Amino acid sequence: MFKNYFKIAWRNLIKNKVYSFINISGLAVGMAATIMIGLWITDELSFNNHFKNKAVIAQVFQSQTMNNTIGTGPAIPRPLEFALRESYNDNFKHIIMASWEQPRYLKFGEINIYTQGNAMQEGAPEMLDLQIIEGVRDGLKVKNSIMISETSSKKLFGFDTAIGKIVKVNNQDDVMVTAVYKDIPENNSFSEMDYIIPWKHYITTQEWLEWAKDSWDNNSFQLFVQINENTSFEEVTSRIIDVKKDADPNMVQYNPQLFLFPMEDWYLRSNFENGVQSGGRIENVWLLGVIGLFILLLA
């Protein structure tokens, strides 16, 4: 019976070649477009899946009011770290101060590369679960040290071991390589972080950082945290929301409100309007998803 159905279908296809070609081509193009859209959506939704602690990692954000407008962003003052460690440390597994990602020259012998990286505190490799190829995970404990990515290691040292080698940073500071970690994949935050220098080294090479440690109005830093398993972002936010204005009465005029912005939202839901989270790339995901479904149905 199925053989007869197949013969009849084949005769109809041959009999109406142009019509059959249009239908089959339309279906093929529609399915191909839908598959491509589906792959893009899958990639977007998998952003930051590289980090096993993704569900408990956040960045400290703040909203402030200026000229009757509420602005929201990740820039925070340095003394916030000390306040969190002193009064709210039980809520966190890691509190990590960091500079903004910036390019630096790394030099070894006659080889000089220009690459992006951060200054971060000691717990960063554990929080981000960096995969150590050689060296030690706690390499940032050494003040004049540096941890580099696999790509940076190959550029500087080829296939030789990098551990113990002395690298000159910006042709000024000599630091020792204490670890080499696997490159962080592209569809993740920190994917361009090809080196990490210790926060202790960073603050001793920048004179302005000394007075910044007591300045609540100098929002020049980043602060990443990993909360403990027995709490939530909402609970911790409710406890720290007024830390800044409680610490410095001069801040009250700006009504600064601190909150934890989860890593799960960094990429897809990063837009804020007047202090309220208002979407982001997730809107494109929904839009392309609807378009893909429409194309498939139409085909």
Short mmCIF file of C-alpha atoms in Angstrom, two decimals, residues 5-220:
data_model
loop_
_atom_site.label_atom_id
_atom_site.label_comp_id
_atom_site.label_asym_id
_atom_site.label_seq_id
_atom_site.Cartn_x
_atom_site.Cartn_y
_atom_site.Cartn_z
CA TYR A 5 1.28 5.91 -2.30
CA PHE A 6 4.92 6.54 -3.14
CA LYS A 7 4.33 5.89 -6.86
CA ILE A 8 1.35 8.25 -6.93
CA ALA A 9 3.28 10.97 -5.13
CA TRP A 10 6.24 10.56 -7.46
CA ARG A 11 4.00 10.78 -10.57
CA ASN A 12 2.45 14.00 -9.24
CA LEU A 13 5.89 15.47 -8.62
CA ILE A 14 7.06 14.60 -12.13
CA LYS A 15 3.82 15.81 -13.68
CA ASN A 16 4.01 19.25 -11.96
CA LYS A 17 7.76 19.84 -11.99
CA VAL A 18 7.73 23.63 -11.59
CA TYR A 19 5.14 23.59 -8.84
CA SER A 20 6.96 20.76 -7.04
CA PHE A 21 10.30 22.57 -7.33
CA ILE A 22 8.84 25.75 -5.82
CA ASN A 23 7.26 23.86 -2.92
CA ILE A 24 10.28 21.71 -2.11
CA SER A 25 12.71 24.64 -2.45
CA GLY A 26 10.53 26.83 -0.26
CA LEU A 27 10.34 24.15 2.41
CA ALA A 28 14.10 23.52 2.28
CA VAL A 29 14.96 27.23 2.55
CA GLY A 30 12.43 27.70 5.35
CA MET A 31 13.80 24.75 7.32
CA ALA A 32 17.39 25.90 6.77
CA ALA A 33 16.55 29.41 7.98
CA THR A 34 14.73 28.02 11.01
CA ILE A 35 17.67 25.77 11.88
CA MET A 36 20.10 28.70 11.62
CA ILE A 37 17.89 30.82 13.86
CA GLY A 38 17.60 27.94 16.32
CA LEU A 39 21.37 27.55 16.49
CA TRP A 40 21.78 31.29 17.11
CA ILE A 41 19.15 31.22 19.88
CA THR A 42 20.85 28.21 21.49
CA ASP A 43 24.17 30.04 21.46
CA GLU A 44 22.63 33.16 22.99
CA LEU A 45 20.90 31.20 25.77
CA SER A 46 24.08 29.27 26.57
CA PHE A 47 26.13 32.42 27.24
CA ASN A 48 28.27 32.05 30.40
CA ASN A 49 27.46 28.35 30.75
CA HIS A 50 31.21 27.79 30.92
CA PHE A 51 31.18 28.92 34.56
CA LYS A 52 30.01 26.13 36.87
CA ASN A 53 29.22 28.72 39.60
CA LYS A 54 27.08 30.81 37.25
CA ALA A 55 23.93 30.49 39.38
CA VAL A 56 25.58 32.05 42.46
CA ILE A 57 27.88 34.66 40.87
CA ALA A 58 26.85 38.31 40.65
CA GLN A 59 28.30 41.76 40.12
CA VAL A 60 27.50 44.56 42.54
CA PHE A 61 25.56 47.30 40.73
CA GLN A 62 24.23 50.57 42.04
CA SER A 63 21.46 52.96 41.04
CA GLN A 64 21.91 56.67 41.74
CA THR A 65 19.69 59.69 41.14
CA MET A 66 21.18 62.72 39.40
CA ASN A 67 19.18 65.53 37.76
CA ASN A 68 15.96 63.65 38.52
CA THR A 69 17.18 60.68 36.49
CA ILE A 70 18.15 57.31 37.92
CA GLY A 71 21.29 55.83 36.40
CA THR A 72 22.33 52.22 36.94
CA GLY A 73 25.71 50.59 36.40
CA PRO A 74 28.54 48.42 37.74
CA ALA A 75 30.94 51.18 38.83
CA ILE A 76 31.36 51.11 42.62
CA PRO A 77 33.63 52.82 45.21
CA ARG A 78 36.58 50.98 46.74
CA PRO A 79 35.48 51.22 50.42
CA LEU A 80 32.41 49.12 49.59
CA GLU A 81 34.63 46.04 49.66
CA PHE A 82 35.70 46.72 53.25
CA ALA A 83 32.12 47.38 54.35
CA LEU A 84 30.89 44.10 52.87
CA ARG A 85 33.72 42.09 54.39
CA GLU A 86 33.24 43.66 57.82
CA SER A 87 29.47 43.51 58.19
CA TYR A 88 28.11 41.09 55.56
CA ASN A 89 30.87 38.55 54.99
CA ASP A 90 28.66 35.63 56.09
CA ASN A 91 26.55 36.13 52.96
CA PHE A 92 29.42 35.54 50.56
CA LYS A 93 31.81 32.80 49.60
CA HIS A 94 33.89 35.24 47.55
CA ILE A 95 34.18 39.03 47.42
CA ILE A 96 36.42 40.02 44.52
CA MET A 97 37.55 43.55 43.74
CA ALA A 98 38.63 44.09 40.13
CA SER A 99 39.89 46.78 37.83
CA TRP A 100 38.28 47.43 34.47
CA GLU A 101 39.60 45.22 31.72
CA GLN A 102 42.45 47.00 30.02
CA PRO A 103 45.21 46.22 27.53
CA ARG A 104 48.81 45.96 28.67
CA TYR A 105 52.12 45.08 27.05
CA LEU A 106 53.64 41.81 28.27
CA LYS A 107 57.27 41.33 27.40
CA PHE A 108 59.58 38.34 27.67
CA GLY A 109 63.00 38.71 26.12
CA GLU A 110 62.50 40.13 22.64
CA ILE A 111 58.84 39.08 22.48
CA ASN A 112 56.31 41.79 23.24
CA ILE A 113 52.53 41.21 23.06
CA TYR A 114 49.61 43.59 23.60
CA THR A 115 46.69 41.88 25.29
CA GLN A 116 43.63 42.42 27.49
CA GLY A 117 43.34 41.51 31.15
CA ASN A 118 42.30 42.46 34.68
CA ALA A 119 43.65 43.07 38.12
CA MET A 120 41.64 40.88 40.52
CA GLN A 121 41.75 39.62 44.07
CA GLU A 122 42.99 36.20 45.10
CA GLY A 123 39.69 34.31 45.02
CA ALA A 124 38.96 35.08 41.34
CA PRO A 125 40.45 31.87 39.86
CA GLU A 126 38.36 29.71 42.21
CA MET A 127 35.17 31.73 41.73
CA LEU A 128 35.52 31.61 37.93
CA ASP A 129 36.69 27.99 38.06
CA LEU A 130 39.68 28.69 35.82
CA GLN A 131 41.11 25.49 34.37
CA ILE A 132 44.78 25.50 35.34
CA ILE A 133 47.10 23.94 32.77
CA GLU A 134 50.29 24.46 34.76
CA GLY A 135 51.13 26.23 37.98
CA VAL A 136 48.81 26.79 40.93
CA ARG A 137 45.24 28.06 41.23
CA ASP A 138 46.16 30.40 44.10
CA GLY A 139 48.94 32.06 42.12
CA LEU A 140 47.54 35.55 42.77
CA LYS A 141 48.63 35.26 46.41
CA VAL A 142 52.13 36.16 45.22
CA LYS A 143 52.16 39.96 45.06
CA ASN A 144 54.46 40.43 42.06
CA SER A 145 52.99 37.68 39.93
CA ILE A 146 50.78 37.13 36.91
CA MET A 147 48.45 34.40 35.67
CA ILE A 148 48.18 34.13 31.88
CA SER A 149 45.93 32.34 29.41
CA GLU A 150 47.09 29.46 27.26
CA THR A 151 47.11 31.73 24.20
CA SER A 152 49.31 34.33 25.93
CA SER A 153 51.65 31.59 27.14
CA LYS A 154 52.15 30.25 23.61
CA LYS A 155 52.77 33.73 22.24
CA LEU A 156 55.38 34.51 24.91
CA PHE A 157 57.05 31.15 25.52
CA GLY A 158 56.05 28.86 22.67
CA PHE A 159 55.89 25.30 23.98
CA ASP A 160 58.28 25.97 26.89
CA THR A 161 56.97 26.05 30.43
CA ALA A 162 55.82 29.48 31.56
CA ILE A 163 55.99 28.89 35.30
CA GLY A 164 58.66 30.90 37.06
CA LYS A 165 59.42 33.04 34.01
CA ILE A 166 59.70 36.79 34.57
CA VAL A 167 57.46 39.00 32.43
CA LYS A 168 57.71 42.78 32.20
CA VAL A 169 54.35 44.58 32.27
CA ASN A 170 54.11 47.82 30.28
CA ASN A 171 57.89 47.88 30.24
CA GLN A 172 57.86 48.84 33.93
CA ASP A 173 57.04 46.08 36.43
CA ASP A 174 58.63 42.64 36.60
CA VAL A 175 56.20 39.88 37.57
CA MET A 176 56.57 36.11 37.75
CA VAL A 177 54.22 33.71 35.98
CA THR A 178 52.57 31.51 38.61
CA ALA A 179 49.88 29.82 36.49
CA VAL A 180 48.63 29.23 32.96
CA TYR A 181 44.88 28.72 32.51
CA LYS A 182 42.79 27.53 29.57
CA ASP A 183 41.30 30.25 27.39
CA ILE A 184 37.75 31.15 28.38
CA PRO A 185 35.44 30.36 25.40
CA GLU A 186 34.13 33.27 23.33
CA ASN A 187 30.46 33.04 24.32
CA ASN A 188 31.30 33.92 27.92
CA SER A 189 32.15 36.95 30.02
CA PHE A 190 35.91 37.37 30.58
CA SER A 191 36.60 35.62 27.25
CA GLU A 192 39.16 38.33 26.41
CA MET A 193 40.87 38.12 29.80
CA ASP A 194 44.30 36.87 28.72
CA TYR A 195 46.05 37.74 31.96
CA ILE A 196 45.26 38.45 35.61
CA ILE A 197 47.54 40.43 37.88
CA PRO A 198 47.08 40.44 41.67
CA TRP A 199 44.97 43.20 43.15
CA LYS A 200 47.73 43.73 45.75
CA HIS A 201 50.19 44.48 42.96
CA TYR A 202 47.75 46.78 41.19
CA ILE A 203 47.04 48.99 44.22
CA THR A 204 50.75 49.46 44.95
CA THR A 205 51.49 50.65 41.43
CA GLN A 206 48.67 53.24 41.30
CA GLU A 207 49.14 56.11 43.79
CA TRP A 208 45.55 57.38 43.51
CA LEU A 209 44.24 54.06 44.84
CA GLU A 210 45.52 54.89 48.31
CA TRP A 211 43.12 57.80 48.86
CA ALA A 212 40.38 56.02 46.93
CA LYS A 213 40.09 53.41 49.70
CA ASP A 214 38.22 55.96 51.86
CA SER A 215 36.32 57.75 49.09
CA TRP A 216 32.67 56.76 48.66
CA ASP A 217 32.16 59.14 45.73
CA ASN A 218 34.90 57.63 43.55
CA ASN A 219 33.10 54.98 41.53
CA SER A 220 36.10 53.61 39.65
#
